[in-house]
Amino acid sequence: MLGPLLSKLSEKSIVLASSSPRRKEILATAGLSFRVVPSRFDENLPKSDFKTRPEDYATETARGKTEEVFRRLADEGSPPDLVIGADSIVVLDGDILEKPKDEAAAAKMLHRLSGRTHSVISAVSLAVSHRGGQDFSLVNFHGSTQVDFSEIDSAMIDYYVGTKEPLDKAGSYGIQGIGGTFVSGIRGDYYNVVGLPLHRLCREILILADKGLL
Amino acid sequence: MLGPLLSKLSEKSIVLASSSPRRKEILATAGLSFRVVPSRFDENLPKSDFKTRPEDYATETARGKTEEVFRRLADEGSPPDLVIGADSIVVLDGDILEKPKDEAAAAKMLHRLSGRTHSVISAVSLAVSHRGGQDFSLVNFHGSTQVDFSEIDSAMIDYYVGTKEPLDKAGSYGIQGIGGTFVSGIRGDYYNVVGLPLHRLCREILILADKGLL
């Protein structure tokens, strides 16, 4: 979708503020040239403050990551043209499920997801430099995808946790891996479940370019 | 999902009757051990015979691939335990869109898909050997996923066709590649759009194993 714009964008300094290999892969799929600068933002917002609007929790975390990286690079004297930060959460019954702290927590989350439909929210925060300077504007958005999880038994869950795949994933599963076999269907953008609302992100970058801001 | 069964299945001779690298990757994701024997079935069924039921067209093609591979291996004296054949089609306004014959055909298909919702049907045909012998039973099923394609302009289409990605893909796009940026959302199994209804396939294999047929 960004194709006709890629040669222009390749002259820009674009930074992905995330160490997630999955986000890196998604962004590369879109054809963007970028470098990775993992954020040092402490992902520790109090979830109870966002009980009724979990998307705000993800957005605030994404914004925190993006701002930290933009400011750090600007302080070092090289403000980038665009910083892309993101945060993904799984929401079930109003509860926010993030990465499990250990194998037992992963198994518990998977038992909760079994046979139910949950939402995956991936929020993105873009920091766009004002003419390459230290000031920036923020553009925040998020995607939400419904995921139908099939009924899975304890043997399946124990085997899956043993593969270690769940341990670094929000909600304790990876739809792009073995966890994909548990998912009978989704409604929304697939890449949003993996970690970035790809189509929406491309749209927002097109809008910024159209406005001459990027 | 197949996890607890994988050690038992690893003793079976499982064959994927498809040369698609994407199907190979999906099947490997499920943890199955298998080898690839591309089918020599001539994929040339008359589409007009299936106008009202395009899923039957995909199923008949999948069945043709599976039967050809099972019979060939059986004739060579080594009937496999399970052959998995598949066929994917894109359906828009009742028309079946397969792989484009050249770049112009790919561009034309993409113009048709722009701003519209289409279906991707992936049919699977399983041939299960009777006690390792030359006789087999068939299990046929298919998945259908709705895909919302965003509006894309000629510049985007021309750029995309120039990447060659569309040329070997039913419907002229790959959701797992650059084509994924065009897709605003889906309803159904993502892997079905890539080429195999992964969750359903796992379920069917579980059923066969439960019945002692595999």
Tab-separated table of C-alpha atoms in Angstrom:
chain	number	residue	atom	x	y	z
A	1	MET	CA	0.000	0.000	0.000
A	2	LEU	CA	2.949	2.293	0.706
A	3	GLY	CA	4.688	1.143	-2.485
A	4	PRO	CA	4.554	4.373	-4.543
A	5	LEU	CA	5.792	6.305	-1.496
A	6	LEU	CA	8.641	4.027	-0.466
A	7	SER	CA	11.462	5.778	-2.315
A	8	LYS	CA	10.513	9.068	-0.649
A	9	LEU	CA	10.143	7.397	2.758
A	10	SER	CA	13.525	5.699	2.410
A	11	GLU	CA	15.149	9.133	2.835
A	12	LYS	CA	13.465	9.562	6.205
A	13	SER	CA	14.794	8.441	9.546
A	14	ILE	CA	12.150	6.026	10.805
A	15	VAL	CA	12.484	4.297	14.162
A	16	LEU	CA	10.548	1.365	15.578
A	17	ALA	CA	10.472	1.784	19.359
A	18	SER	CA	9.984	-1.915	20.036
A	19	SER	CA	12.211	-4.944	20.439
A	20	SER	CA	9.437	-7.294	19.284
A	21	PRO	CA	10.741	-9.400	16.380
A	22	ARG	CA	7.144	-9.789	15.221
A	23	ARG	CA	6.574	-6.030	14.913
A	24	LYS	CA	9.875	-5.712	13.092
A	25	GLU	CA	8.774	-8.362	10.632
A	26	ILE	CA	5.366	-6.755	10.052
A	27	LEU	CA	6.897	-3.346	9.403
A	28	ALA	CA	9.433	-4.846	7.017
A	29	THR	CA	6.543	-6.529	5.167
A	30	ALA	CA	5.100	-3.079	4.475
A	31	GLY	CA	8.374	-2.256	2.718
A	32	LEU	CA	9.514	0.431	5.173
A	33	SER	CA	13.193	1.069	5.874
A	34	PHE	CA	13.665	1.648	9.584
A	35	ARG	CA	15.879	0.913	12.516
A	36	VAL	CA	14.952	-0.549	15.876
A	37	VAL	CA	15.508	1.395	19.088
A	38	PRO	CA	13.811	-0.495	21.950
A	39	SER	CA	12.064	1.781	24.406
A	40	ARG	CA	13.150	2.047	28.038
A	41	PHE	CA	9.683	3.191	29.079
A	42	ASP	CA	8.594	1.365	32.215
A	43	GLU	CA	5.463	-0.547	31.156
A	44	ASN	CA	3.835	-0.339	34.504
A	45	LEU	CA	0.712	1.781	34.274
A	46	PRO	CA	-1.894	0.831	36.899
A	47	LYS	CA	-4.399	-1.323	34.998
A	48	SER	CA	-7.205	-0.508	37.423
A	49	ASP	CA	-7.178	3.092	36.139
A	50	PHE	CA	-8.269	1.839	32.715
A	51	LYS	CA	-10.859	-0.791	33.664
A	52	THR	CA	-13.593	0.623	31.433
A	53	ARG	CA	-11.355	1.620	28.532
A	54	PRO	CA	-8.551	-0.934	28.124
A	55	GLU	CA	-7.661	0.638	24.728
A	56	ASP	CA	-6.554	3.727	26.646
A	57	TYR	CA	-4.179	1.576	28.679
A	58	ALA	CA	-2.563	0.250	25.490
A	59	THR	CA	-2.498	3.720	23.933
A	60	GLU	CA	-0.868	5.291	26.991
A	61	THR	CA	1.777	2.565	27.033
A	62	ALA	CA	2.426	2.982	23.292
A	63	ARG	CA	2.689	6.747	23.764
A	64	GLY	CA	5.107	6.311	26.642
A	65	LYS	CA	7.373	4.111	24.532
A	66	THR	CA	7.272	6.456	21.542
A	67	GLU	CA	7.925	9.647	23.524
A	68	GLU	CA	10.794	8.090	25.483
A	69	VAL	CA	12.571	7.007	22.306
A	70	PHE	CA	11.952	10.272	20.429
A	71	ARG	CA	13.194	12.383	23.355
A	72	ARG	CA	16.234	10.204	23.946
A	73	LEU	CA	17.299	10.370	20.291
A	74	ALA	CA	16.597	14.115	20.167
A	75	ASP	CA	18.671	14.606	23.337
A	76	GLU	CA	21.497	12.730	21.649
A	77	GLY	CA	21.295	15.305	18.857
A	78	SER	CA	19.654	13.195	16.175
A	79	PRO	CA	15.861	13.528	16.304
A	80	PRO	CA	14.311	11.013	13.902
A	81	ASP	CA	11.585	11.932	11.419
A	82	LEU	CA	9.180	9.324	12.726
A	83	VAL	CA	9.021	7.056	15.769
A	84	ILE	CA	6.565	4.159	15.819
A	85	GLY	CA	5.702	2.721	19.233
A	86	ALA	CA	3.079	0.092	19.960
A	87	ASP	CA	1.515	-1.937	22.707
A	88	SER	CA	-0.696	-5.007	22.477
A	89	ILE	CA	-3.059	-6.365	25.088
A	90	VAL	CA	-5.561	-9.187	25.290
A	91	VAL	CA	-8.897	-8.302	26.878
A	92	LEU	CA	-11.293	-10.876	28.338
A	93	ASP	CA	-14.253	-10.021	30.576
A	94	GLY	CA	-12.813	-6.538	30.974
A	95	ASP	CA	-9.511	-7.893	32.314
A	96	ILE	CA	-6.266	-6.945	30.619
A	97	LEU	CA	-4.032	-9.946	29.970
A	98	GLU	CA	-0.400	-9.139	29.210
A	99	LYS	CA	2.655	-11.344	29.065
A	100	PRO	CA	2.553	-14.177	31.641
A	101	LYS	CA	5.092	-13.973	34.440
A	102	ASP	CA	5.832	-17.713	34.327
A	103	GLU	CA	4.610	-21.048	32.968
A	104	ALA	CA	1.889	-21.436	35.602
A	105	ALA	CA	0.483	-17.995	34.746
A	106	ALA	CA	0.562	-18.894	31.048
A	107	ALA	CA	-1.388	-22.114	31.642
A	108	LYS	CA	-3.934	-20.225	33.737
A	109	MET	CA	-4.464	-17.615	30.988
A	110	LEU	CA	-4.888	-20.316	28.335
A	111	HIS	CA	-7.514	-22.066	30.481
A	112	ARG	CA	-9.369	-18.754	30.681
A	113	LEU	CA	-9.206	-18.209	26.904
A	114	SER	CA	-10.353	-21.765	26.056
A	115	GLY	CA	-13.720	-21.833	24.272
A	116	ARG	CA	-14.161	-18.067	24.559
A	117	THR	CA	-13.908	-14.987	22.350
A	118	HIS	CA	-11.468	-12.282	23.423
A	119	SER	CA	-10.223	-9.011	21.962
A	120	VAL	CA	-6.705	-8.134	21.001
A	121	ILE	CA	-6.015	-4.424	21.047
A	122	SER	CA	-2.848	-3.098	19.483
A	123	ALA	CA	-2.317	0.597	20.016
A	124	VAL	CA	0.157	2.657	18.035
A	125	SER	CA	1.639	6.031	18.835
A	126	LEU	CA	3.484	7.930	16.104
A	127	ALA	CA	5.828	10.814	16.926
A	128	VAL	CA	6.420	13.015	13.901
A	129	SER	CA	9.238	15.520	14.093
A	130	HIS	CA	8.515	19.160	13.255
A	131	ARG	CA	10.850	19.740	10.296
A	132	GLY	CA	13.486	17.401	11.699
A	133	GLY	CA	13.698	19.314	14.972
A	134	GLN	CA	13.287	18.461	18.646
A	135	ASP	CA	9.544	19.172	18.675
A	136	PHE	CA	7.082	16.535	17.597
A	137	SER	CA	3.408	15.826	17.103
A	138	LEU	CA	1.744	12.629	18.241
A	139	VAL	CA	-0.743	10.564	16.273
A	140	ASN	CA	-2.418	7.816	18.322
A	141	PHE	CA	-4.725	5.071	17.086
A	142	HIS	CA	-5.523	1.467	17.828
A	143	GLY	CA	-6.952	-1.612	16.185
A	144	SER	CA	-9.199	-4.155	17.871
A	145	THR	CA	-9.635	-7.708	16.615
A	146	GLN	CA	-11.974	-10.356	18.007
A	147	VAL	CA	-10.426	-13.806	18.358
A	148	ASP	CA	-12.461	-17.024	18.693
A	149	PHE	CA	-10.452	-19.479	20.728
A	150	SER	CA	-11.492	-23.101	20.484
A	151	GLU	CA	-11.901	-25.378	23.485
A	152	ILE	CA	-8.548	-26.817	24.412
A	153	ASP	CA	-7.858	-29.374	27.120
A	154	SER	CA	-5.194	-29.524	29.840
A	155	ALA	CA	-2.974	-31.864	27.807
A	156	MET	CA	-2.929	-29.380	24.904
A	157	ILE	CA	-2.251	-26.469	27.237
A	158	ASP	CA	0.549	-28.284	29.091
A	159	TYR	CA	2.182	-29.311	25.827
A	160	TYR	CA	1.906	-25.769	24.479
A	161	VAL	CA	3.343	-24.138	27.601
A	162	GLY	CA	6.201	-26.641	27.415
A	163	THR	CA	7.139	-25.282	23.971
A	164	LYS	CA	7.845	-21.896	25.686
A	165	GLU	CA	6.011	-20.103	22.855
A	166	PRO	CA	3.462	-18.522	25.253
A	167	LEU	CA	6.015	-16.984	27.608
A	168	ASP	CA	6.787	-13.732	25.781
A	169	LYS	CA	3.306	-13.157	24.356
A	170	ALA	CA	0.407	-11.028	25.552
A	171	GLY	CA	-2.405	-13.443	26.416
A	172	SER	CA	0.063	-16.365	26.438
A	173	TYR	CA	-0.348	-17.401	22.800
A	174	GLY	CA	1.095	-16.560	19.400
A	175	ILE	CA	-1.413	-16.664	16.531
A	176	GLN	CA	1.540	-16.731	14.104
A	177	GLY	CA	2.885	-19.915	15.728
A	178	ILE	CA	1.550	-23.102	17.291
A	179	GLY	CA	-1.078	-20.939	19.016
A	180	GLY	CA	-2.637	-20.364	15.592
A	181	THR	CA	-4.000	-23.905	15.669
A	182	PHE	CA	-6.219	-22.929	18.645
A	183	VAL	CA	-7.891	-20.058	16.787
A	184	SER	CA	-11.019	-20.992	14.848
A	185	GLY	CA	-11.538	-17.504	13.481
A	186	ILE	CA	-10.996	-13.776	13.908
A	187	ARG	CA	-12.843	-10.591	13.044
A	188	GLY	CA	-10.554	-7.711	12.162
A	189	ASP	CA	-6.969	-7.209	11.054
A	190	TYR	CA	-4.841	-10.333	11.557
A	191	TYR	CA	-1.654	-8.306	12.002
A	192	ASN	CA	-3.294	-6.488	14.868
A	193	VAL	CA	-3.329	-9.808	16.736
A	194	VAL	CA	0.352	-10.337	15.937
A	195	GLY	CA	1.242	-6.866	17.239
A	196	LEU	CA	0.580	-4.010	14.800
A	197	PRO	CA	-2.588	-2.834	13.011
A	198	LEU	CA	-0.748	-2.956	9.671
A	199	HIS	CA	-3.412	-1.617	7.325
A	200	ARG	CA	-4.337	1.272	9.608
A	201	LEU	CA	-0.668	2.108	10.168
A	202	CYS	CA	-0.109	2.347	6.397
A	203	ARG	CA	-3.188	4.591	6.080
A	204	GLU	CA	-1.906	6.913	8.801
A	205	ILE	CA	1.534	7.130	7.200
A	206	LEU	CA	-0.129	7.957	3.845
A	207	ILE	CA	-2.115	10.737	5.534
A	208	LEU	CA	1.023	12.199	7.129
A	209	ALA	CA	2.802	12.123	3.769
A	210	ASP	CA	-0.200	13.688	2.000
A	211	LYS	CA	-0.174	16.532	4.525
A	212	GLY	CA	3.544	17.070	3.910
A	213	LEU	CA	4.309	16.175	7.535
A	214	LEU	CA	6.492	13.225	6.602
B	1	MET	CA	-3.544	-28.288	19.260
B	2	LEU	CA	-2.043	-31.557	17.963
B	3	GLY	CA	0.728	-31.371	20.574
B	4	PRO	CA	-0.180	-34.368	22.767
B	5	LEU	CA	-0.630	-36.481	19.600
B	6	LEU	CA	2.557	-35.496	17.796
B	7	SER	CA	4.786	-38.328	18.980
B	8	LYS	CA	2.223	-40.881	17.763
B	9	LEU	CA	1.745	-39.020	14.465
B	10	SER	CA	5.495	-38.838	13.891
B	11	GLU	CA	5.438	-42.618	13.267
B	12	LYS	CA	2.963	-42.149	10.431
B	13	SER	CA	3.777	-41.484	6.824
B	14	ILE	CA	2.107	-38.151	6.123
B	15	VAL	CA	2.288	-36.523	2.693
B	16	LEU	CA	1.409	-32.988	1.645
B	17	ALA	CA	0.259	-33.142	-1.978
B	18	SER	CA	1.142	-29.523	-2.704
B	19	SER	CA	4.240	-27.644	-3.782
B	20	SER	CA	3.022	-24.420	-2.103
B	21	PRO	CA	5.720	-23.186	0.295
B	22	ARG	CA	2.971	-21.445	2.267
B	23	ARG	CA	1.031	-24.673	2.892
B	24	LYS	CA	4.270	-26.390	3.866
B	25	GLU	CA	4.963	-23.645	6.386
B	26	ILE	CA	1.441	-23.779	7.859
B	27	LEU	CA	1.582	-27.545	8.280
B	28	ALA	CA	5.005	-27.314	9.893
B	29	THR	CA	3.580	-24.708	12.309
B	30	ALA	CA	1.092	-27.313	13.503
B	31	GLY	CA	4.085	-29.490	14.441
B	32	LEU	CA	3.406	-32.279	11.925
B	33	SER	CA	6.230	-34.310	10.400
B	34	PHE	CA	5.502	-34.825	6.708
B	35	ARG	CA	7.053	-34.889	3.289
B	36	VAL	CA	5.993	-32.998	0.188
B	37	VAL	CA	4.925	-34.820	-2.964
B	38	PRO	CA	3.489	-32.271	-5.415
B	39	SER	CA	0.433	-33.516	-7.254
B	40	ARG	CA	0.409	-33.994	-11.012
B	41	PHE	CA	-3.378	-33.586	-11.127
B	42	ASP	CA	-4.377	-31.337	-13.987
B	43	GLU	CA	-6.124	-28.384	-12.283
B	44	ASN	CA	-8.468	-27.738	-15.116
B	45	LEU	CA	-12.023	-28.432	-14.003
B	46	PRO	CA	-14.586	-26.383	-15.968
B	47	LYS	CA	-15.458	-23.494	-13.629
B	48	SER	CA	-18.872	-22.994	-15.251
B	49	ASP	CA	-19.973	-26.367	-13.823
B	50	PHE	CA	-19.557	-24.955	-10.305
B	51	LYS	CA	-21.038	-21.470	-10.732
B	52	THR	CA	-23.484	-21.755	-7.831
B	53	ARG	CA	-21.167	-23.732	-5.530
B	54	PRO	CA	-17.587	-22.542	-5.946
B	55	GLU	CA	-16.596	-24.490	-2.799
B	56	ASP	CA	-17.341	-27.684	-4.765
B	57	TYR	CA	-14.876	-26.563	-7.422
B	58	ALA	CA	-12.120	-26.161	-4.804
B	59	THR	CA	-13.081	-29.444	-3.123
B	60	GLU	CA	-13.027	-31.393	-6.401
B	61	THR	CA	-9.614	-29.950	-7.237
B	62	ALA	CA	-8.290	-30.783	-3.757
B	63	ARG	CA	-9.687	-34.311	-4.068
B	64	GLY	CA	-8.091	-34.738	-7.494
B	65	LYS	CA	-4.678	-33.739	-6.101
B	66	THR	CA	-4.970	-36.016	-3.070
B	67	GLU	CA	-6.180	-39.073	-4.975
B	68	GLU	CA	-3.494	-38.705	-7.649
B	69	VAL	CA	-0.710	-38.602	-5.061
B	70	PHE	CA	-2.115	-41.443	-2.938
B	71	ARG	CA	-2.578	-43.727	-5.970
B	72	ARG	CA	0.855	-42.920	-7.385
B	73	LEU	CA	2.616	-43.699	-4.103
B	74	ALA	CA	0.506	-46.844	-3.624
B	75	ASP	CA	1.369	-47.958	-7.178
B	76	GLU	CA	5.023	-47.471	-6.318
B	77	GLY	CA	4.484	-49.902	-3.460
B	78	SER	CA	4.530	-47.449	-0.551
B	79	PRO	CA	1.019	-46.210	0.262
B	80	PRO	CA	1.258	-43.428	2.850
B	81	ASP	CA	-0.903	-43.294	5.966
B	82	LEU	CA	-2.300	-39.858	5.153
B	83	VAL	CA	-2.280	-37.567	2.126
B	84	ILE	CA	-3.289	-33.924	2.535
B	85	GLY	CA	-4.318	-32.088	-0.642
B	86	ALA	CA	-5.738	-28.577	-0.828
B	87	ASP	CA	-6.987	-25.959	-3.232
B	88	SER	CA	-7.635	-22.260	-2.613
B	89	ILE	CA	-9.823	-19.933	-4.645
B	90	VAL	CA	-10.943	-16.337	-4.367
B	91	VAL	CA	-14.619	-15.725	-5.045
B	92	LEU	CA	-16.054	-12.338	-6.006
B	93	ASP	CA	-19.545	-11.808	-7.404
B	94	GLY	CA	-19.791	-15.555	-7.965
B	95	ASP	CA	-16.653	-15.563	-10.139
B	96	ILE	CA	-13.766	-17.832	-9.239
B	97	LEU	CA	-10.412	-16.028	-9.303
B	98	GLU	CA	-7.350	-18.276	-9.414
B	99	LYS	CA	-3.722	-17.482	-10.129
B	100	PRO	CA	-3.308	-14.727	-12.747
B	101	LYS	CA	-1.825	-15.793	-16.061
B	102	ASP	CA	0.358	-12.678	-16.319
B	103	GLU	CA	0.939	-9.200	-14.881
B	104	ALA	CA	-1.955	-7.612	-16.788
B	105	ALA	CA	-4.361	-10.236	-15.454
B	106	ALA	CA	-3.023	-9.652	-11.933
B	107	ALA	CA	-3.601	-5.878	-12.202
B	108	LYS	CA	-7.129	-6.479	-13.504
B	109	MET	CA	-7.964	-8.790	-10.587
B	110	LEU	CA	-6.607	-6.287	-8.055
B	111	HIS	CA	-8.744	-3.517	-9.573
B	112	ARG	CA	-11.767	-5.786	-9.144
B	113	LEU	CA	-10.913	-6.553	-5.506
B	114	SER	CA	-10.305	-2.876	-4.589
B	115	GLY	CA	-12.803	-1.541	-2.055
B	116	ARG	CA	-14.776	-4.806	-2.021
B	117	THR	CA	-15.245	-7.842	0.207
B	118	HIS	CA	-14.452	-11.240	-1.266
B	119	SER	CA	-14.310	-14.803	0.002
B	120	VAL	CA	-11.316	-17.067	0.120
B	121	ILE	CA	-12.219	-20.738	0.101
B	122	SER	CA	-9.560	-23.310	0.913
B	123	ALA	CA	-10.718	-26.875	0.453
B	124	VAL	CA	-8.867	-29.859	1.870
B	125	SER	CA	-9.119	-33.490	0.918
B	126	LEU	CA	-7.591	-36.113	3.205
B	127	ALA	CA	-6.894	-39.641	1.983
B	128	VAL	CA	-6.510	-42.059	4.890
B	129	SER	CA	-5.089	-45.482	4.127
B	130	HIS	CA	-6.971	-48.561	5.319
B	131	ARG	CA	-4.447	-50.217	7.629
B	132	GLY	CA	-1.529	-49.056	5.519
B	133	GLY	CA	-2.892	-50.705	2.375
B	134	GLN	CA	-3.817	-49.546	-1.120
B	135	ASP	CA	-7.419	-48.694	-0.196
B	136	PHE	CA	-8.247	-45.353	1.321
B	137	SER	CA	-11.086	-43.258	2.665
B	138	LEU	CA	-11.537	-39.596	1.804
B	139	VAL	CA	-12.421	-36.806	4.227
B	140	ASN	CA	-13.299	-33.524	2.498
B	141	PHE	CA	-13.925	-30.145	4.106
B	142	HIS	CA	-13.364	-26.490	3.414
B	143	GLY	CA	-12.976	-23.187	5.173
B	144	SER	CA	-14.360	-19.874	3.962
B	145	THR	CA	-13.004	-16.502	5.111
B	146	GLN	CA	-14.343	-13.073	4.200
B	147	VAL	CA	-11.678	-10.522	3.313
B	148	ASP	CA	-12.267	-6.753	3.311
B	149	PHE	CA	-9.998	-5.201	0.712
B	150	SER	CA	-9.390	-1.482	1.016
B	151	GLU	CA	-9.572	0.915	-1.917
B	152	ILE	CA	-6.266	0.924	-3.714
B	153	ASP	CA	-5.285	3.107	-6.637
B	154	SER	CA	-3.532	2.314	-9.913
B	155	ALA	CA	-0.140	3.459	-8.619
B	156	MET	CA	-0.387	1.039	-5.691
B	157	ILE	CA	-1.530	-1.790	-7.956
B	158	ASP	CA	1.220	-1.168	-10.516
B	159	TYR	CA	3.866	-1.053	-7.813
B	160	TYR	CA	2.527	-4.235	-6.256
B	161	VAL	CA	2.365	-6.155	-9.539
B	162	GLY	CA	5.958	-5.032	-10.183
B	163	THR	CA	7.067	-6.826	-7.016
B	164	LYS	CA	5.900	-10.120	-8.664
B	165	GLU	CA	4.269	-11.147	-5.388
B	166	PRO	CA	0.796	-11.438	-7.005
B	167	LEU	CA	1.852	-13.754	-9.812
B	168	ASP	CA	1.677	-17.138	-8.086
B	169	LYS	CA	-1.275	-16.343	-5.813
B	170	ALA	CA	-4.990	-17.061	-6.176
B	171	GLY	CA	-6.717	-13.679	-6.475
B	172	SER	CA	-3.358	-11.990	-7.198
B	173	TYR	CA	-2.415	-11.078	-3.644
B	174	GLY	CA	-0.682	-12.609	-0.658
B	175	ILE	CA	-2.135	-11.660	2.715
B	176	GLN	CA	1.094	-12.896	4.355
B	177	GLY	CA	3.156	-10.433	2.279
B	178	ILE	CA	2.884	-6.899	0.928
B	179	GLY	CA	-0.726	-7.735	-0.004
B	180	GLY	CA	-1.494	-7.824	3.724
B	181	THR	CA	-1.296	-4.016	3.798
B	182	PHE	CA	-4.378	-3.864	1.517
B	183	VAL	CA	-6.540	-5.910	3.878
B	184	SER	CA	-8.462	-3.903	6.465
B	185	GLY	CA	-9.975	-6.969	8.102
B	186	ILE	CA	-11.105	-10.555	7.758
B	187	ARG	CA	-13.795	-12.771	9.215
B	188	GLY	CA	-12.727	-16.370	9.635
B	189	ASP	CA	-9.502	-18.347	9.864
B	190	TYR	CA	-6.497	-16.306	8.701
B	191	TYR	CA	-4.601	-19.414	7.611
B	192	ASN	CA	-7.476	-20.282	5.320
B	193	VAL	CA	-6.630	-17.127	3.344
B	194	VAL	CA	-2.971	-18.165	3.198
B	195	GLY	CA	-3.894	-21.619	1.892
B	196	LEU	CA	-5.022	-24.096	4.556
B	197	PRO	CA	-7.852	-24.001	7.128
B	198	LEU	CA	-5.376	-24.801	9.904
B	199	HIS	CA	-7.694	-25.069	12.903
B	200	ARG	CA	-10.241	-27.237	11.064
B	201	LEU	CA	-7.463	-29.430	9.667
B	202	CYS	CA	-6.151	-30.056	13.195
B	203	ARG	CA	-9.691	-30.901	14.376
B	204	GLU	CA	-10.169	-33.393	11.532
B	205	ILE	CA	-6.824	-35.060	12.258
B	206	LEU	CA	-7.798	-35.314	15.947
B	207	ILE	CA	-11.084	-36.965	14.958
B	208	LEU	CA	-9.289	-39.485	12.723
B	209	ALA	CA	-6.880	-40.310	15.530
B	210	ASP	CA	-9.714	-40.631	18.060
B	211	LYS	CA	-11.453	-43.110	15.775
B	212	GLY	CA	-8.247	-45.136	15.468
B	213	LEU	CA	-8.098	-44.436	11.737
B	214	LEU	CA	-4.753	-42.664	11.960
